[in-house]
JSON list of C-alpha atoms in Angstrom, two decimals:
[
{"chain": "A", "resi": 1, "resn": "UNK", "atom": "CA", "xyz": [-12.94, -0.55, 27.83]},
{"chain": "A", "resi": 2, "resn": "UNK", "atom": "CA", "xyz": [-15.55, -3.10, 29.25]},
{"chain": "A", "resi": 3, "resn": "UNK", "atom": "CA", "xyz": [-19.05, -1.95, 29.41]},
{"chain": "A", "resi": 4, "resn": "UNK", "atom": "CA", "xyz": [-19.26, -5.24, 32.43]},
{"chain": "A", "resi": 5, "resn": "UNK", "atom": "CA", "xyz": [-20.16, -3.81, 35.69]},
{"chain": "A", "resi": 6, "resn": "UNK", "atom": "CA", "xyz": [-17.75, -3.64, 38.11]},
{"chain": "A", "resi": 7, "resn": "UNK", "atom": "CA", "xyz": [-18.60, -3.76, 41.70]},
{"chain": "A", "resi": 8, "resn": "UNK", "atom": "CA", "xyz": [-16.78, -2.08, 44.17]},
{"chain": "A", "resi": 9, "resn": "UNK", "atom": "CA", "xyz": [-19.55, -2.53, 46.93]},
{"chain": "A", "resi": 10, "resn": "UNK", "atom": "CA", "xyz": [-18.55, -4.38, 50.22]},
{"chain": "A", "resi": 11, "resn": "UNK", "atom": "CA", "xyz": [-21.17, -7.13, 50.01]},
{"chain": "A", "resi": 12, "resn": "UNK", "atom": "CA", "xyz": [-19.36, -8.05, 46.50]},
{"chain": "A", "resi": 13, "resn": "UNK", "atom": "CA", "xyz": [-15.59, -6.79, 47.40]},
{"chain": "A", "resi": 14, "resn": "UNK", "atom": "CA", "xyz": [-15.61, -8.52, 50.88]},
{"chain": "A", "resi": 15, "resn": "UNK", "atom": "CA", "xyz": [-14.85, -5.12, 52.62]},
{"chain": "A", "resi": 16, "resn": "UNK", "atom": "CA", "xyz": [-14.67, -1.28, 52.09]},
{"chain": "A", "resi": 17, "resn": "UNK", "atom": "CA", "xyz": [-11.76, -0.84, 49.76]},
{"chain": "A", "resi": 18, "resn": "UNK", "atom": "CA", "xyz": [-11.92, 3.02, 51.00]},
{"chain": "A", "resi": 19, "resn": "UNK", "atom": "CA", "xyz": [-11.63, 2.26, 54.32]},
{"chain": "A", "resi": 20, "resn": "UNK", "atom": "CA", "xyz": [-8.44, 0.34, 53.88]},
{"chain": "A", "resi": 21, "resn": "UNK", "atom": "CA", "xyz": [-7.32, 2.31, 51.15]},
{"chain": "A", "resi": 22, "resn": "UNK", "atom": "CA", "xyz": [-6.75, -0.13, 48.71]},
{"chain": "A", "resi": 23, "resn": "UNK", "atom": "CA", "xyz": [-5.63, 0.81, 45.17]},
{"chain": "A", "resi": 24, "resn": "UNK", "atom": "CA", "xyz": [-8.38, -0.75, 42.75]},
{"chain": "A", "resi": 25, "resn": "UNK", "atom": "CA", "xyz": [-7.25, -1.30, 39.56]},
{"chain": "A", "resi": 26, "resn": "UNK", "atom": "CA", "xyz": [-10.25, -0.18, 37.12]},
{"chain": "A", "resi": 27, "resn": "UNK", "atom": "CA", "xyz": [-10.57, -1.75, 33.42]},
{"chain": "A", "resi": 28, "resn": "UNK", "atom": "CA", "xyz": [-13.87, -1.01, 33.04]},
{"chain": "A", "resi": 29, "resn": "UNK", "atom": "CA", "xyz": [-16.38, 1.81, 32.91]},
{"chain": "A", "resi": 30, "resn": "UNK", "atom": "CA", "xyz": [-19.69, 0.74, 34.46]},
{"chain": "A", "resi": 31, "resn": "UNK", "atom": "CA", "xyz": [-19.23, 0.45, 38.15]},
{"chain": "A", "resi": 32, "resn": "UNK", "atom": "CA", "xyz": [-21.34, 0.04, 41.41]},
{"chain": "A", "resi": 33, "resn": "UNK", "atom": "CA", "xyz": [-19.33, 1.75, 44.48]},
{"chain": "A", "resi": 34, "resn": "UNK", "atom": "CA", "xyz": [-20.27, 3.37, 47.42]},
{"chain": "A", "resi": 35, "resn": "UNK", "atom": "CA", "xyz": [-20.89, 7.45, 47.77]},
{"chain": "A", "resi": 36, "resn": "UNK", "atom": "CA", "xyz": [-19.57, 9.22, 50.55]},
{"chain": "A", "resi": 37, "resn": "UNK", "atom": "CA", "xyz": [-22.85, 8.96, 52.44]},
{"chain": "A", "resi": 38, "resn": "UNK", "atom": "CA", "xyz": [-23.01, 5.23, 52.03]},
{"chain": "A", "resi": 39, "resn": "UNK", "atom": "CA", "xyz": [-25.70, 5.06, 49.46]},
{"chain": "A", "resi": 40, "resn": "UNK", "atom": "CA", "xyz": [-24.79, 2.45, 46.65]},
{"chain": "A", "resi": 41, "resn": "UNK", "atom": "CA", "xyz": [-24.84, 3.99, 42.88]},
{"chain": "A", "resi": 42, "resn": "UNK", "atom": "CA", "xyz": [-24.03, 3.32, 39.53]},
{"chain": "A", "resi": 43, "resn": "UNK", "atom": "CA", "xyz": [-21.65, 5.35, 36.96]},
{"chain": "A", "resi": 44, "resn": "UNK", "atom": "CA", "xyz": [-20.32, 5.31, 33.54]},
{"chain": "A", "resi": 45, "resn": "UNK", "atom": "CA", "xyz": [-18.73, 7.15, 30.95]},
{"chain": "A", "resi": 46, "resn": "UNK", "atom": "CA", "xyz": [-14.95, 8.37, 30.36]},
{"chain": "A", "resi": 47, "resn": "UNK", "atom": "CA", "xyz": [-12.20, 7.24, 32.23]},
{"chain": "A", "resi": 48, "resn": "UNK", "atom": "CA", "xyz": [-11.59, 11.06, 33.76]},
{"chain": "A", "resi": 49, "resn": "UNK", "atom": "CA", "xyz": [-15.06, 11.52, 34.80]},
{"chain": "A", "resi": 50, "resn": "UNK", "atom": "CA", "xyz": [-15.60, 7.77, 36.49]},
{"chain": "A", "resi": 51, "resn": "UNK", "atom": "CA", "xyz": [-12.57, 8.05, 37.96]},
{"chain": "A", "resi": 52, "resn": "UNK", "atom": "CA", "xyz": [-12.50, 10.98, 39.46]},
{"chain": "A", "resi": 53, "resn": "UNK", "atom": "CA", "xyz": [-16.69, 10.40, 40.59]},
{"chain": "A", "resi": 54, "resn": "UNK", "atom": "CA", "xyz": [-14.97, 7.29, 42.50]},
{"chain": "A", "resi": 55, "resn": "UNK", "atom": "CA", "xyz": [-12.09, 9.34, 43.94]},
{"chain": "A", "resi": 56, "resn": "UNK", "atom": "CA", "xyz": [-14.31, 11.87, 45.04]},
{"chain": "A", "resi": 57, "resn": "UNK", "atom": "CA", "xyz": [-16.32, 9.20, 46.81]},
{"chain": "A", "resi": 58, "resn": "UNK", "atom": "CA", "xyz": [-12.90, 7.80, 48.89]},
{"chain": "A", "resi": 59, "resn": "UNK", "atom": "CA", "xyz": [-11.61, 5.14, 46.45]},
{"chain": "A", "resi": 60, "resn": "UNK", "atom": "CA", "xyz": [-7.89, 5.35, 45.05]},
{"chain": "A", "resi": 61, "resn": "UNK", "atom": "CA", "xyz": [-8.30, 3.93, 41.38]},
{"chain": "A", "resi": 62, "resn": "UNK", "atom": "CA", "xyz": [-5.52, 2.85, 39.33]},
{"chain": "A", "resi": 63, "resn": "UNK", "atom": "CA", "xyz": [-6.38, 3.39, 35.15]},
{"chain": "A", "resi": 64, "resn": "UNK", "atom": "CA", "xyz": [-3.47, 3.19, 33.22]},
{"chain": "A", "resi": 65, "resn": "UNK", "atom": "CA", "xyz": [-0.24, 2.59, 33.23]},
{"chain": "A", "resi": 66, "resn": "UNK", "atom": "CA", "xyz": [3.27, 4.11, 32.06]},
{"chain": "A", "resi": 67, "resn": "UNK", "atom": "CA", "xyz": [5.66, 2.00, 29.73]},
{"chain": "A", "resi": 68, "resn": "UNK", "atom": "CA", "xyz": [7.82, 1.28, 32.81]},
{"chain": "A", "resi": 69, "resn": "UNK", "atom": "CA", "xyz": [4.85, -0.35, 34.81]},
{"chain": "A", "resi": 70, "resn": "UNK", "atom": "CA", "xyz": [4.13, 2.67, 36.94]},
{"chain": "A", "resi": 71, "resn": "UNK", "atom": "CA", "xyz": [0.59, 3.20, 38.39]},
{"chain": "A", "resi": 72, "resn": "UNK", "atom": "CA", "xyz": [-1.74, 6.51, 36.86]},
{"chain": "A", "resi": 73, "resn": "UNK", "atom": "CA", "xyz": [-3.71, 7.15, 39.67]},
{"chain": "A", "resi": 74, "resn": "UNK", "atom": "CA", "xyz": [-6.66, 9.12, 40.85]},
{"chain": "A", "resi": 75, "resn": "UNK", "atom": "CA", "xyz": [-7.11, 9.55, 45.05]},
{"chain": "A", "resi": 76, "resn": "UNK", "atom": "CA", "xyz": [-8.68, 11.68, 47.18]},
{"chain": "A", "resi": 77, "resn": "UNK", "atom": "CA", "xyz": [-6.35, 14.71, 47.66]},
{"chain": "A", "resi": 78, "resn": "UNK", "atom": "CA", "xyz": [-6.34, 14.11, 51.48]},
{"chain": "A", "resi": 79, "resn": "UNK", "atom": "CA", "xyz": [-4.73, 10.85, 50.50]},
{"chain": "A", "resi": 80, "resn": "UNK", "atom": "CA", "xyz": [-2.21, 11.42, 47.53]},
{"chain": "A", "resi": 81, "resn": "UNK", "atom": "CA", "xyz": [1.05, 11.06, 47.32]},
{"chain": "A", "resi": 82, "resn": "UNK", "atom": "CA", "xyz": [2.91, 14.09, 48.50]},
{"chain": "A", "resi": 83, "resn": "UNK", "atom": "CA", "xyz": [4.30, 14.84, 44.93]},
{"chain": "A", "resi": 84, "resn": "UNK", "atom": "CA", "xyz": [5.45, 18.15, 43.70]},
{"chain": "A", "resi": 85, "resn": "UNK", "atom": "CA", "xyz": [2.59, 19.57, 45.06]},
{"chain": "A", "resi": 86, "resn": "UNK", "atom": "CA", "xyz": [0.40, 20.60, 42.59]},
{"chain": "A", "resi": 87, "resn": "UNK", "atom": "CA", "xyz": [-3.17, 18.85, 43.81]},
{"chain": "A", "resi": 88, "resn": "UNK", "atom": "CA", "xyz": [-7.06, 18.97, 42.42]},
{"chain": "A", "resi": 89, "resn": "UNK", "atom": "CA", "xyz": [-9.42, 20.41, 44.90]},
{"chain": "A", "resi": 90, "resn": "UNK", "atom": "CA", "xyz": [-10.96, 17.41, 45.96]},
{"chain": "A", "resi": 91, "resn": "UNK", "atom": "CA", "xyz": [-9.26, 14.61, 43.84]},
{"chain": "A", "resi": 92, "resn": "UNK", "atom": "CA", "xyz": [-5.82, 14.12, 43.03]},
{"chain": "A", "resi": 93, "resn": "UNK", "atom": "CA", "xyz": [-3.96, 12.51, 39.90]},
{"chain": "A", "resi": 94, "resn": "UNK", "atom": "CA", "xyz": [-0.84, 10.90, 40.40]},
{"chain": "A", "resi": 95, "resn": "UNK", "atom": "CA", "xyz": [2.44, 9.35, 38.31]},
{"chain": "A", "resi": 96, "resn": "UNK", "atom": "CA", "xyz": [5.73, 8.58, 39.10]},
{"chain": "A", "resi": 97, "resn": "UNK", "atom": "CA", "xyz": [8.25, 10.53, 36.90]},
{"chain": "A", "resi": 98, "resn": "UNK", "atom": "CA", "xyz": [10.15, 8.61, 33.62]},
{"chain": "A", "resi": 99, "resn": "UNK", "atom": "CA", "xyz": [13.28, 8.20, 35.88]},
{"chain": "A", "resi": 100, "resn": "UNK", "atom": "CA", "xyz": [11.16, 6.72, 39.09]},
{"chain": "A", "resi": 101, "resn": "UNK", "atom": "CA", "xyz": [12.11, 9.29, 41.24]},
{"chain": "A", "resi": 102, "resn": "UNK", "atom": "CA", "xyz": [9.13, 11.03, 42.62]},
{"chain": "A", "resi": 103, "resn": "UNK", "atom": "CA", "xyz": [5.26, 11.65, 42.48]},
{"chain": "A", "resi": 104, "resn": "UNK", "atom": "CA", "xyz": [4.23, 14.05, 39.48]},
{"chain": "A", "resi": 105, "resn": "UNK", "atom": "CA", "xyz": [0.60, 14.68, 40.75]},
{"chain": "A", "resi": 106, "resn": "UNK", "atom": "CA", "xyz": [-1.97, 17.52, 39.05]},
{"chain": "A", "resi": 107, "resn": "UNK", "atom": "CA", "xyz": [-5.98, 18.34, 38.96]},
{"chain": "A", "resi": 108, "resn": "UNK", "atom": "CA", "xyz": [-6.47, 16.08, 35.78]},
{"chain": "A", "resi": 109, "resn": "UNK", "atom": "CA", "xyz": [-4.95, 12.78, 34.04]},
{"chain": "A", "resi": 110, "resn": "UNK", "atom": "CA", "xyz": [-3.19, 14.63, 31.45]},
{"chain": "A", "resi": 111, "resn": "UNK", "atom": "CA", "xyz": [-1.87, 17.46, 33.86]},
{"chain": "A", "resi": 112, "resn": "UNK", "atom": "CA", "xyz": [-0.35, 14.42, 35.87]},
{"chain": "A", "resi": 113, "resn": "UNK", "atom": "CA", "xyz": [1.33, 12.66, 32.99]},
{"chain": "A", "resi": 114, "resn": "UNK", "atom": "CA", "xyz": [2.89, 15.79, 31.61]},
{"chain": "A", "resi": 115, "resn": "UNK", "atom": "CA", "xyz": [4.37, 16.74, 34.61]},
{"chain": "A", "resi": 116, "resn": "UNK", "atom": "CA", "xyz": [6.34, 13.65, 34.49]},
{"chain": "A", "resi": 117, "resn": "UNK", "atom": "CA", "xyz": [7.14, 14.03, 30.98]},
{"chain": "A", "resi": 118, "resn": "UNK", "atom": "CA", "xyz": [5.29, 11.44, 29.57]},
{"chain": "A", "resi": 119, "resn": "UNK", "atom": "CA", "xyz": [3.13, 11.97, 26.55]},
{"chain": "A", "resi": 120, "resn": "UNK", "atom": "CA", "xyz": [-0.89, 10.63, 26.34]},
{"chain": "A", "resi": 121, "resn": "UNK", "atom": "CA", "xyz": [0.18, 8.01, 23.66]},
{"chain": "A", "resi": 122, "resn": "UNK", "atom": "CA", "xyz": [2.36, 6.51, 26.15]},
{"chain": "A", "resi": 123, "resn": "UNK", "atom": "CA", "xyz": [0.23, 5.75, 28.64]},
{"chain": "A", "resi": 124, "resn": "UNK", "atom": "CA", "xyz": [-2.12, 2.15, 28.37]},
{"chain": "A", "resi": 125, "resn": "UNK", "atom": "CA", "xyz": [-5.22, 1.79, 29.89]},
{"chain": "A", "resi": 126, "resn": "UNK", "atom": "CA", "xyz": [-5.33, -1.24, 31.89]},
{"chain": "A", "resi": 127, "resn": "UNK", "atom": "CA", "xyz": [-8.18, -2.51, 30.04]},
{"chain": "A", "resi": 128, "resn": "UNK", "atom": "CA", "xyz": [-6.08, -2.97, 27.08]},
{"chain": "A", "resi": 129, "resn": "UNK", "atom": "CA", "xyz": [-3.72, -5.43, 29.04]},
{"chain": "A", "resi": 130, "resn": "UNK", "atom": "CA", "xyz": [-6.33, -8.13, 29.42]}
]
């Protein structure tokens, strides 16, 4: 993965991608966002943990991807996709199952891809489809 920052702030972005929702597709791990009180800060490190810091903060990231093109992707539980039901406490992974039929969601990445049946090696960061 890119050690680039990334900057999901507004002045950079053009608007509050958590306000609107908007999926962000993340292929690197150094970004600027916005915390829940408004306050701009920095994080890095592995995909689970800057993911989920950023989910936890109101974005809806988008990592990975299945073989099939499907989205992995890490929301606040208030906003993820119904599913089977089984959601984190405050953040939410998500994947669509290997016949595109519904939401597999779970508490952690590899919860949420196992549910759907897919295995870890299956699964491609975006950053490796640069």
């Amino acid at each position: 993965m890119s050690t680039e920052l990334i900057s999901l702030l507004p002045l950079d972005v053009g608007f509050d991608l958590r306000v609107t929702k908007t999926l962000v597709r993340l292929t690197g791990l150094c970004v600027a966002y916005l915390n829940p009180a408004g306050k701009k800060c920095r994080t890095t490190g592995c995909i689970e943990t800057v993911v989920e810091e950023l989910a936890a903060a109101g974005y809806h990231v988008v990592v990975a991807q299945t073989p099939t093109g499907q989205d992995v992707q890490c929301t606040p539980t208030s906003s993820a996709p119904i599913g089977d039901g089984f959601h984190g406490e405050n953040v939410t992974w998500s994947v669509r199952d290997r016949t595109d039929t519904y939401w597999c969601t779970g508490a952690s990445i590899l919860q949420a891809i196992q549910r759907a049946e897919w295995t870890p090696d299956q699964i491609h960061p975006l950053a490796e489809r640069r």
